[in-house]
């Protein structure tokens, strides 16, 4: 599924406004989609903790997502 921003630009992923769904752009390779899922999951967690989107530090979100992705890949390869 190809997803678009309001301005018509495609994007990697999005968390729904009610935080119940994470949308991924399926036109990207699987590793990119997996990392994007981790990124959006961090946003969803921050939202569920009551943080507004303007309070989400993208540097933190991206860094946390990379560590989460690395952990999950390491766990996956050890099982």
N, CA, C and O atoms as a CHARMM CRD file, in Angstrom:
* protein
*
  316
    1    1 UNK  N      0.85000  -1.17100   0.00000 PROA 1      0.00000
    2    1 UNK  CA     0.00000   0.00000   0.00000 PROA 1      0.00000
    3    1 UNK  C      0.89400   1.23000   0.00000 PROA 1      0.00000
    4    1 UNK  O      1.76400   1.36500   0.86000 PROA 1      0.00000
    5    2 UNK  N      0.69300   2.10200  -0.92900 PROA 2      0.00000
    6    2 UNK  CA     1.45100   3.34900  -1.01500 PROA 2      0.00000
    7    2 UNK  C      0.67800   4.42200  -0.26200 PROA 2      0.00000
    8    2 UNK  O     -0.49100   4.67800  -0.55200 PROA 2      0.00000
    9    3 UNK  N      1.33200   5.04000   0.69600 PROA 3      0.00000
   10    3 UNK  CA     0.68900   6.04000   1.53100 PROA 3      0.00000
   11    3 UNK  C      1.21600   7.42200   1.19500 PROA 3      0.00000
   12    3 UNK  O      2.36800   7.56600   0.78400 PROA 3      0.00000
   13    4 UNK  N      0.39300   8.42900   1.36400 PROA 4      0.00000
   14    4 UNK  CA     0.76200   9.79700   1.01100 PROA 4      0.00000
   15    4 UNK  C      0.47200  10.75400   2.14800 PROA 4      0.00000
   16    4 UNK  O     -0.49700  10.59200   2.89000 PROA 4      0.00000
   17    5 UNK  N      1.32800  11.75400   2.27000 PROA 5      0.00000
   18    5 UNK  CA     1.09100  12.86100   3.18900 PROA 5      0.00000
   19    5 UNK  C     -0.03000  13.70900   2.61100 PROA 5      0.00000
   20    5 UNK  O     -0.44000  13.50900   1.46800 PROA 5      0.00000
   21    6 UNK  N     -0.51700  14.64200   3.38700 PROA 6      0.00000
   22    6 UNK  CA    -1.57100  15.53900   2.90800 PROA 6      0.00000
   23    6 UNK  C     -1.10900  16.36400   1.71500 PROA 6      0.00000
   24    6 UNK  O     -1.92700  16.75900   0.88400 PROA 6      0.00000
   25    7 UNK  N      0.19400  16.62900   1.61900 PROA 7      0.00000
   26    7 UNK  CA     0.70200  17.43000   0.50400 PROA 7      0.00000
   27    7 UNK  C      1.01900  16.58500  -0.72500 PROA 7      0.00000
   28    7 UNK  O      1.57100  17.09700  -1.69900 PROA 7      0.00000
   29    8 UNK  N      0.67800  15.29400  -0.69200 PROA 8      0.00000
   30    8 UNK  CA     0.88900  14.42900  -1.84000 PROA 8      0.00000
   31    8 UNK  C      2.21500  13.69400  -1.84400 PROA 8      0.00000
   32    8 UNK  O      2.44900  12.86300  -2.72200 PROA 8      0.00000
   33    9 UNK  N      3.09700  13.97500  -0.88200 PROA 9      0.00000
   34    9 UNK  CA     4.39600  13.30300  -0.82100 PROA 9      0.00000
   35    9 UNK  C      4.22700  11.92800  -0.15500 PROA 9      0.00000
   36    9 UNK  O      3.50300  11.78200   0.83100 PROA 9      0.00000
   37   10 UNK  N      4.91400  10.92900  -0.71900 PROA 10     0.00000
   38   10 UNK  CA     4.82100   9.62200  -0.07300 PROA 10     0.00000
   39   10 UNK  C      5.68500   9.61400   1.18100 PROA 10     0.00000
   40   10 UNK  O      6.60800  10.41800   1.31300 PROA 10     0.00000
   41   11 UNK  N      5.38100   8.70100   2.10000 PROA 11     0.00000
   42   11 UNK  CA     6.12500   8.62600   3.35200 PROA 11     0.00000
   43   11 UNK  C      6.30300   7.17100   3.75100 PROA 11     0.00000
   44   11 UNK  O      5.66100   6.28100   3.19500 PROA 11     0.00000
   45   12 UNK  N      7.17900   6.93700   4.71700 PROA 12     0.00000
   46   12 UNK  CA     7.51600   5.57800   5.13900 PROA 12     0.00000
   47   12 UNK  C      6.46000   4.95900   6.03300 PROA 12     0.00000
   48   12 UNK  O      6.14400   3.77900   5.88000 PROA 12     0.00000
   49   13 UNK  N      5.91200   5.71700   6.95500 PROA 13     0.00000
   50   13 UNK  CA     4.93000   5.17400   7.88200 PROA 13     0.00000
   51   13 UNK  C      4.17800   6.26800   8.60000 PROA 13     0.00000
   52   13 UNK  O      4.51100   7.45000   8.51000 PROA 13     0.00000
   53   14 UNK  N      3.16200   5.84500   9.31100 PROA 14     0.00000
   54   14 UNK  CA     2.30500   6.79200  10.03200 PROA 14     0.00000
   55   14 UNK  C      1.60100   6.03700  11.15000 PROA 14     0.00000
   56   14 UNK  O      1.21800   4.87800  10.98400 PROA 14     0.00000
   57   15 UNK  N      1.43500   6.69900  12.28700 PROA 15     0.00000
   58   15 UNK  CA     0.63800   6.16000  13.39400 PROA 15     0.00000
   59   15 UNK  C     -0.72400   6.82400  13.32600 PROA 15     0.00000
   60   15 UNK  O     -0.81300   8.04100  13.16300 PROA 15     0.00000
   61   16 UNK  N     -1.79600   6.03000  13.44900 PROA 16     0.00000
   62   16 UNK  CA    -3.14400   6.59700  13.36900 PROA 16     0.00000
   63   16 UNK  C     -3.37400   7.57500  14.51000 PROA 16     0.00000
   64   16 UNK  O     -2.71500   7.51100  15.54800 PROA 16     0.00000
   65   17 UNK  N     -4.31500   8.47500  14.29700 PROA 17     0.00000
   66   17 UNK  CA    -4.57800   9.51400  15.28900 PROA 17     0.00000
   67   17 UNK  C     -5.04300   8.93300  16.62600 PROA 17     0.00000
   68   17 UNK  O     -4.81800   9.53900  17.67400 PROA 17     0.00000
   69   18 UNK  N     -5.68900   7.76600  16.60000 PROA 18     0.00000
   70   18 UNK  CA    -6.11100   7.14800  17.86500 PROA 18     0.00000
   71   18 UNK  C     -5.08200   6.12900  18.36800 PROA 18     0.00000
   72   18 UNK  O     -5.32700   5.42500  19.34800 PROA 18     0.00000
   73   19 UNK  N     -3.93400   6.05700  17.69300 PROA 19     0.00000
   74   19 UNK  CA    -2.78900   5.23600  18.08700 PROA 19     0.00000
   75   19 UNK  C     -3.04700   3.73500  18.01000 PROA 19     0.00000
   76   19 UNK  O     -2.25300   2.94800  18.52600 PROA 19     0.00000
   77   20 UNK  N     -4.14200   3.32700  17.37600 PROA 20     0.00000
   78   20 UNK  CA    -4.47500   1.90600  17.32600 PROA 20     0.00000
   79   20 UNK  C     -3.88600   1.20000  16.11200 PROA 20     0.00000
   80   20 UNK  O     -3.88600  -0.03000  16.05300 PROA 20     0.00000
   81   21 UNK  N     -3.38400   1.96500  15.14000 PROA 21     0.00000
   82   21 UNK  CA    -2.83100   1.35900  13.92800 PROA 21     0.00000
   83   21 UNK  C     -1.55700   2.07300  13.51800 PROA 21     0.00000
   84   21 UNK  O     -1.39900   3.28000  13.69800 PROA 21     0.00000
   85   22 UNK  N     -0.64900   1.27300  12.95500 PROA 22     0.00000
   86   22 UNK  CA     0.55800   1.81900  12.34500 PROA 22     0.00000
   87   22 UNK  C      0.49300   1.45200  10.87700 PROA 22     0.00000
   88   22 UNK  O      0.34100   0.28100  10.53000 PROA 22     0.00000
   89   23 UNK  N      0.60600   2.44100  10.01800 PROA 23     0.00000
   90   23 UNK  CA     0.57300   2.22900   8.57400 PROA 23     0.00000
   91   23 UNK  C      1.99100   2.28800   8.03300 PROA 23     0.00000
   92   23 UNK  O      2.77700   3.15400   8.41800 PROA 23     0.00000
   93   24 UNK  N      2.31700   1.35500   7.13000 PROA 24     0.00000
   94   24 UNK  CA     3.63200   1.31200   6.51200 PROA 24     0.00000
   95   24 UNK  C      3.49500   1.39400   5.00700 PROA 24     0.00000
   96   24 UNK  O      2.54300   0.86300   4.43500 PROA 24     0.00000
   97   25 UNK  N      4.43000   2.04900   4.37000 PROA 25     0.00000
   98   25 UNK  CA     4.47100   2.12700   2.91400 PROA 25     0.00000
   99   25 UNK  C      5.10500   0.84000   2.40600 PROA 25     0.00000
  100   25 UNK  O      6.30100   0.62000   2.59900 PROA 25     0.00000
  101   26 UNK  N      4.32700  -0.00100   1.76800 PROA 26     0.00000
  102   26 UNK  CA     4.78500  -1.32100   1.33500 PROA 26     0.00000
  103   26 UNK  C      5.66700  -1.28600   0.09600 PROA 26     0.00000
  104   26 UNK  O      6.13900  -2.32900  -0.35700 PROA 26     0.00000
  105   27 UNK  N      5.89500  -0.09600  -0.46100 PROA 27     0.00000
  106   27 UNK  CA     6.75200  -0.02100  -1.64800 PROA 27     0.00000
  107   27 UNK  C      8.23900  -0.02000  -1.27800 PROA 27     0.00000
  108   27 UNK  O      9.09700  -0.10600  -2.15700 PROA 27     0.00000
  109   28 UNK  N      8.54200   0.07600   0.00800 PROA 28     0.00000
  110   28 UNK  CA     9.93500   0.06400   0.46000 PROA 28     0.00000
  111   28 UNK  C     10.36700  -1.35800   0.80900 PROA 28     0.00000
  112   28 UNK  O      9.51500  -2.20700   1.07100 PROA 28     0.00000
  113   29 UNK  N     11.67600  -1.63700   0.81700 PROA 29     0.00000
  114   29 UNK  CA    12.16600  -2.97300   1.17600 PROA 29     0.00000
  115   29 UNK  C     11.76800  -3.35200   2.61100 PROA 29     0.00000
  116   29 UNK  O     11.53900  -2.48500   3.45500 PROA 29     0.00000
  117   30 UNK  N     11.69200  -4.66200   2.86700 PROA 30     0.00000
  118   30 UNK  CA    11.25900  -5.16100   4.16800 PROA 30     0.00000
  119   30 UNK  C     12.07000  -4.58600   5.33100 PROA 30     0.00000
  120   30 UNK  O     11.47000  -4.17400   6.32400 PROA 30     0.00000
  121   31 UNK  N     13.41900  -4.53600   5.25900 PROA 31     0.00000
  122   31 UNK  CA    14.16000  -3.95500   6.39000 PROA 31     0.00000
  123   31 UNK  C     13.77600  -2.49800   6.67300 PROA 31     0.00000
  124   31 UNK  O     13.73200  -2.08200   7.83100 PROA 31     0.00000
  125   32 UNK  N     13.50600  -1.73900   5.64100 PROA 32     0.00000
  126   32 UNK  CA    13.07500  -0.34800   5.81600 PROA 32     0.00000
  127   32 UNK  C     11.71300  -0.30500   6.48400 PROA 32     0.00000
  128   32 UNK  O     11.47400   0.52100   7.36400 PROA 32     0.00000
  129   33 UNK  N     10.81700  -1.19400   6.06900 PROA 33     0.00000
  130   33 UNK  CA     9.48500  -1.25500   6.68600 PROA 33     0.00000
  131   33 UNK  C      9.58600  -1.65100   8.15600 PROA 33     0.00000
  132   33 UNK  O      8.87200  -1.10300   8.99500 PROA 33     0.00000
  133   34 UNK  N     10.47100  -2.60200   8.47600 PROA 34     0.00000
  134   34 UNK  CA    10.63200  -3.04300   9.86400 PROA 34     0.00000
  135   34 UNK  C     11.16900  -1.91400  10.74100 PROA 34     0.00000
  136   34 UNK  O     10.68000  -1.70500  11.85200 PROA 34     0.00000
  137   35 UNK  N     12.16000  -1.19800  10.25400 PROA 35     0.00000
  138   35 UNK  CA    12.70700  -0.07800  11.01600 PROA 35     0.00000
  139   35 UNK  C     11.67000   1.03300  11.15200 PROA 35     0.00000
  140   35 UNK  O     11.56600   1.66500  12.20300 PROA 35     0.00000
  141   36 UNK  N     10.91700   1.26500  10.10600 PROA 36     0.00000
  142   36 UNK  CA     9.85600   2.26900  10.15700 PROA 36     0.00000
  143   36 UNK  C      8.79600   1.87400  11.17400 PROA 36     0.00000
  144   36 UNK  O      8.27700   2.72400  11.89800 PROA 36     0.00000
  145   37 UNK  N      8.47200   0.57700  11.23000 PROA 37     0.00000
  146   37 UNK  CA     7.50900   0.10800  12.24000 PROA 37     0.00000
  147   37 UNK  C      8.01900   0.44000  13.64100 PROA 37     0.00000
  148   37 UNK  O      7.25900   0.92700  14.47900 PROA 37     0.00000
  149   38 UNK  N      9.29900   0.18000  13.89800 PROA 38     0.00000
  150   38 UNK  CA     9.87800   0.49400  15.21000 PROA 38     0.00000
  151   38 UNK  C      9.77700   1.98200  15.49600 PROA 38     0.00000
  152   38 UNK  O      9.43900   2.37600  16.61200 PROA 38     0.00000
  153   39 UNK  N     10.06600   2.81300  14.50200 PROA 39     0.00000
  154   39 UNK  CA     9.98100   4.26900  14.64800 PROA 39     0.00000
  155   39 UNK  C      8.55000   4.68200  15.00800 PROA 39     0.00000
  156   39 UNK  O      8.33600   5.45800  15.94000 PROA 39     0.00000
  157   40 UNK  N      7.59300   4.16400  14.27500 PROA 40     0.00000
  158   40 UNK  CA     6.19300   4.51600  14.53500 PROA 40     0.00000
  159   40 UNK  C      5.71300   3.95400  15.85900 PROA 40     0.00000
  160   40 UNK  O      4.87500   4.56900  16.52000 PROA 40     0.00000
  161   41 UNK  N      6.22700   2.79200  16.26400 PROA 41     0.00000
  162   41 UNK  CA     5.87500   2.21200  17.55400 PROA 41     0.00000
  163   41 UNK  C      6.34200   3.11700  18.69400 PROA 41     0.00000
  164   41 UNK  O      5.62200   3.28700  19.67800 PROA 41     0.00000
  165   42 UNK  N      7.52300   3.69300  18.57700 PROA 42     0.00000
  166   42 UNK  CA     8.00000   4.62900  19.59900 PROA 42     0.00000
  167   42 UNK  C      7.06000   5.83100  19.67600 PROA 42     0.00000
  168   42 UNK  O      6.72300   6.28400  20.77000 PROA 42     0.00000
  169   43 UNK  N      6.63200   6.35300  18.51600 PROA 43     0.00000
  170   43 UNK  CA     5.65000   7.44800  18.53400 PROA 43     0.00000
  171   43 UNK  C      4.36700   7.00800  19.23000 PROA 43     0.00000
  172   43 UNK  O      3.83600   7.74800  20.05900 PROA 43     0.00000
  173   44 UNK  N      3.86200   5.82300  18.91100 PROA 44     0.00000
  174   44 UNK  CA     2.61800   5.33400  19.51400 PROA 44     0.00000
  175   44 UNK  C      2.76000   5.21600  21.02800 PROA 44     0.00000
  176   44 UNK  O      1.83600   5.55500  21.76800 PROA 44     0.00000
  177   45 UNK  N      3.90200   4.74100  21.48500 PROA 45     0.00000
  178   45 UNK  CA     4.14200   4.62100  22.93000 PROA 45     0.00000
  179   45 UNK  C      4.14800   6.00200  23.57600 PROA 45     0.00000
  180   45 UNK  O      3.53400   6.20400  24.62400 PROA 45     0.00000
  181   46 UNK  N      4.84100   6.95300  22.95000 PROA 46     0.00000
  182   46 UNK  CA     4.86600   8.31500  23.49600 PROA 46     0.00000
  183   46 UNK  C      3.46500   8.91700  23.54100 PROA 46     0.00000
  184   46 UNK  O      3.10300   9.57400  24.51800 PROA 46     0.00000
  185   47 UNK  N      2.67700   8.69700  22.49100 PROA 47     0.00000
  186   47 UNK  CA     1.28700   9.18400  22.48800 PROA 47     0.00000
  187   47 UNK  C      0.50500   8.55400  23.63600 PROA 47     0.00000
  188   47 UNK  O     -0.24500   9.24200  24.32900 PROA 47     0.00000
  189   48 UNK  N      0.67800   7.24500  23.83900 PROA 48     0.00000
  190   48 UNK  CA    -0.08000   6.55800  24.89000 PROA 48     0.00000
  191   48 UNK  C      0.35200   7.01500  26.28000 PROA 48     0.00000
  192   48 UNK  O     -0.38400   6.84100  27.25100 PROA 48     0.00000
  193   49 UNK  N      1.54600   7.59900  26.37400 PROA 49     0.00000
  194   49 UNK  CA     2.03200   8.15900  27.63900 PROA 49     0.00000
  195   49 UNK  C      1.56700   9.60300  27.82700 PROA 49     0.00000
  196   49 UNK  O      1.92900  10.25500  28.80700 PROA 49     0.00000
  197   50 UNK  N      0.76800  10.09500  26.88800 PROA 50     0.00000
  198   50 UNK  CA     0.21600  11.44000  27.00500 PROA 50     0.00000
  199   50 UNK  C      1.04700  12.53300  26.36800 PROA 50     0.00000
  200   50 UNK  O      0.73800  13.71300  26.52800 PROA 50     0.00000
  201   51 UNK  N      2.09900  12.16300  25.64400 PROA 51     0.00000
  202   51 UNK  CA     2.94200  13.15700  24.98900 PROA 51     0.00000
  203   51 UNK  C      2.29300  13.60300  23.67800 PROA 51     0.00000
  204   51 UNK  O      1.86300  12.76800  22.88300 PROA 51     0.00000
  205   52 UNK  N      2.22300  14.89900  23.45500 PROA 52     0.00000
  206   52 UNK  CA     1.69200  15.43500  22.19900 PROA 52     0.00000
  207   52 UNK  C      2.75300  15.31300  21.11400 PROA 52     0.00000
  208   52 UNK  O      3.94400  15.24300  21.41600 PROA 52     0.00000
  209   53 UNK  N      2.32900  15.28800  19.85200 PROA 53     0.00000
  210   53 UNK  CA     3.27700  15.07900  18.75700 PROA 53     0.00000
  211   53 UNK  C      4.36800  16.15000  18.73100 PROA 53     0.00000
  212   53 UNK  O      5.50500  15.86300  18.35700 PROA 53     0.00000
  213   54 UNK  N      4.03300  17.37800  19.12300 PROA 54     0.00000
  214   54 UNK  CA     5.06000  18.42200  19.12300 PROA 54     0.00000
  215   54 UNK  C      6.10600  18.19800  20.21700 PROA 54     0.00000
  216   54 UNK  O      7.16500  18.82500  20.20100 PROA 54     0.00000
  217   55 UNK  N      5.80900  17.30500  21.16600 PROA 55     0.00000
  218   55 UNK  CA     6.76400  16.97500  22.22700 PROA 55     0.00000
  219   55 UNK  C      7.66600  15.79100  21.86100 PROA 55     0.00000
  220   55 UNK  O      8.57100  15.44100  22.61900 PROA 55     0.00000
  221   56 UNK  N      7.42100  15.17600  20.70100 PROA 56     0.00000
  222   56 UNK  CA     8.22900  14.03000  20.27900 PROA 56     0.00000
  223   56 UNK  C      9.52200  14.53500  19.65000 PROA 56     0.00000
  224   56 UNK  O      9.50000  15.18100  18.60200 PROA 56     0.00000
  225   57 UNK  N     10.62500  14.24200  20.28000 PROA 57     0.00000
  226   57 UNK  CA    11.93400  14.61400  19.76200 PROA 57     0.00000
  227   57 UNK  C     12.33000  13.56300  18.72100 PROA 57     0.00000
  228   57 UNK  O     12.58800  12.41000  19.06700 PROA 57     0.00000
  229   58 UNK  N     12.37800  13.96100  17.45700 PROA 58     0.00000
  230   58 UNK  CA    12.64900  13.00200  16.37400 PROA 58     0.00000
  231   58 UNK  C     14.02100  12.34300  16.50100 PROA 58     0.00000
  232   58 UNK  O     14.19300  11.19100  16.10200 PROA 58     0.00000
  233   59 UNK  N     14.98300  13.05300  17.04300 PROA 59     0.00000
  234   59 UNK  CA    16.30800  12.45100  17.24500 PROA 59     0.00000
  235   59 UNK  C     16.20500  11.30300  18.25300 PROA 59     0.00000
  236   59 UNK  O     16.78800  10.23900  18.04800 PROA 59     0.00000
  237   60 UNK  N     15.46000  11.52300  19.34300 PROA 60     0.00000
  238   60 UNK  CA    15.23500  10.46600  20.32500 PROA 60     0.00000
  239   60 UNK  C     14.46200   9.31500  19.71400 PROA 60     0.00000
  240   60 UNK  O     14.85100   8.15600  19.86100 PROA 60     0.00000
  241   61 UNK  N     13.36100   9.62500  19.02300 PROA 61     0.00000
  242   61 UNK  CA    12.51400   8.58900  18.42400 PROA 61     0.00000
  243   61 UNK  C     13.32400   7.73900  17.45600 PROA 61     0.00000
  244   61 UNK  O     13.24200   6.51200  17.49200 PROA 61     0.00000
  245   62 UNK  N     14.09700   8.37200  16.60000 PROA 62     0.00000
  246   62 UNK  CA    14.88600   7.63800  15.60500 PROA 62     0.00000
  247   62 UNK  C     15.96400   6.79000  16.28000 PROA 62     0.00000
  248   62 UNK  O     16.16900   5.63500  15.90400 PROA 62     0.00000
  249   63 UNK  N     16.64700   7.34900  17.26500 PROA 63     0.00000
  250   63 UNK  CA    17.67200   6.59400  17.98100 PROA 63     0.00000
  251   63 UNK  C     17.09400   5.39800  18.71800 PROA 63     0.00000
  252   63 UNK  O     17.64500   4.29900  18.65500 PROA 63     0.00000
  253   64 UNK  N     15.98300   5.61100  19.41800 PROA 64     0.00000
  254   64 UNK  CA    15.32900   4.52300  20.14400 PROA 64     0.00000
  255   64 UNK  C     14.85500   3.44900  19.17500 PROA 64     0.00000
  256   64 UNK  O     14.99300   2.25600  19.44600 PROA 64     0.00000
  257   65 UNK  N     14.29900   3.87200  18.05000 PROA 65     0.00000
  258   65 UNK  CA    13.81900   2.91900  17.03800 PROA 65     0.00000
  259   65 UNK  C     14.96200   2.06200  16.50600 PROA 65     0.00000
  260   65 UNK  O     14.78700   0.85800  16.31600 PROA 65     0.00000
  261   66 UNK  N     16.11900   2.65300  16.26500 PROA 66     0.00000
  262   66 UNK  CA    17.26800   1.88100  15.77900 PROA 66     0.00000
  263   66 UNK  C     17.71500   0.84500  16.80900 PROA 66     0.00000
  264   66 UNK  O     17.99900  -0.30000  16.45700 PROA 66     0.00000
  265   67 UNK  N     17.77700   1.24300  18.07800 PROA 67     0.00000
  266   67 UNK  CA    18.15000   0.28200  19.11800 PROA 67     0.00000
  267   67 UNK  C     17.10700  -0.83800  19.23200 PROA 67     0.00000
  268   67 UNK  O     17.46300  -2.00800  19.37100 PROA 67     0.00000
  269   68 UNK  N     15.84000  -0.47900  19.17500 PROA 68     0.00000
  270   68 UNK  CA    14.77300  -1.47400  19.23400 PROA 68     0.00000
  271   68 UNK  C     14.87800  -2.44500  18.06200 PROA 68     0.00000
  272   68 UNK  O     14.75600  -3.65600  18.24100 PROA 68     0.00000
  273   69 UNK  N     15.10100  -1.91500  16.87800 PROA 69     0.00000
  274   69 UNK  CA    15.23500  -2.74100  15.67700 PROA 69     0.00000
  275   69 UNK  C     16.43200  -3.68900  15.80200 PROA 69     0.00000
  276   69 UNK  O     16.32200  -4.87600  15.49500 PROA 69     0.00000
  277   70 UNK  N     17.56500  -3.16500  16.25200 PROA 70     0.00000
  278   70 UNK  CA    18.75400  -4.00600  16.42100 PROA 70     0.00000
  279   70 UNK  C     18.49900  -5.11400  17.42800 PROA 70     0.00000
  280   70 UNK  O     18.89100  -6.25800  17.19900 PROA 70     0.00000
  281   71 UNK  N     17.84900  -4.79400  18.53400 PROA 71     0.00000
  282   71 UNK  CA    17.52500  -5.79500  19.54600 PROA 71     0.00000
  283   71 UNK  C     16.62200  -6.87900  18.96900 PROA 71     0.00000
  284   71 UNK  O     16.86800  -8.07000  19.16200 PROA 71     0.00000
  285   72 UNK  N     15.57800  -6.46100  18.26300 PROA 72     0.00000
  286   72 UNK  CA    14.64300  -7.43400  17.69000 PROA 72     0.00000
  287   72 UNK  C     15.32700  -8.33400  16.66600 PROA 72     0.00000
  288   72 UNK  O     15.06700  -9.53600  16.63200 PROA 72     0.00000
  289   73 UNK  N     16.19700  -7.76800  15.83000 PROA 73     0.00000
  290   73 UNK  CA    16.91400  -8.57500  14.83000 PROA 73     0.00000
  291   73 UNK  C     17.87800  -9.54700  15.51700 PROA 73     0.00000
  292   73 UNK  O     18.01500 -10.69200  15.08700 PROA 73     0.00000
  293   74 UNK  N     18.53500  -9.09800  16.56600 PROA 74     0.00000
  294   74 UNK  CA    19.44900  -9.96200  17.30000 PROA 74     0.00000
  295   74 UNK  C     18.67500 -11.10300  17.96300 PROA 74     0.00000
  296   74 UNK  O     19.11000 -12.25400  17.93200 PROA 74     0.00000
  297   75 UNK  N     17.53200 -10.77900  18.55900 PROA 75     0.00000
  298   75 UNK  CA    16.68600 -11.78400  19.19600 PROA 75     0.00000
  299   75 UNK  C     16.18900 -12.78300  18.15500 PROA 75     0.00000
  300   75 UNK  O     16.19700 -13.99200  18.38600 PROA 75     0.00000
  301   76 UNK  N     15.76400 -12.27000  17.02600 PROA 76     0.00000
  302   76 UNK  CA    15.25000 -13.11600  15.94100 PROA 76     0.00000
  303   76 UNK  C     16.32500 -14.08700  15.44300 PROA 76     0.00000
  304   76 UNK  O     16.02600 -15.25200  15.18000 PROA 76     0.00000
  305   77 UNK  N     17.54800 -13.63200  15.31400 PROA 77     0.00000
  306   77 UNK  CA    18.61200 -14.49300  14.81000 PROA 77     0.00000
  307   77 UNK  C     19.09300 -15.50500  15.84100 PROA 77     0.00000
  308   77 UNK  O     19.70200 -16.51000  15.47300 PROA 77     0.00000
  309   78 UNK  N     18.83500 -15.26400  17.12200 PROA 78     0.00000
  310   78 UNK  CA    19.27200 -16.20500  18.15500 PROA 78     0.00000
  311   78 UNK  C     18.22800 -17.28600  18.42500 PROA 78     0.00000
  312   78 UNK  O     18.49600 -18.21600  19.18600 PROA 78     0.00000
  313   79 UNK  N     17.07800 -17.18900  17.83600 PROA 79     0.00000
  314   79 UNK  CA    16.01500 -18.19100  18.03000 PROA 79     0.00000
  315   79 UNK  C     15.72600 -18.96900  16.78400 PROA 79     0.00000
  316   79 UNK  O     14.86100 -19.84500  16.79000 PROA 79     0.00000
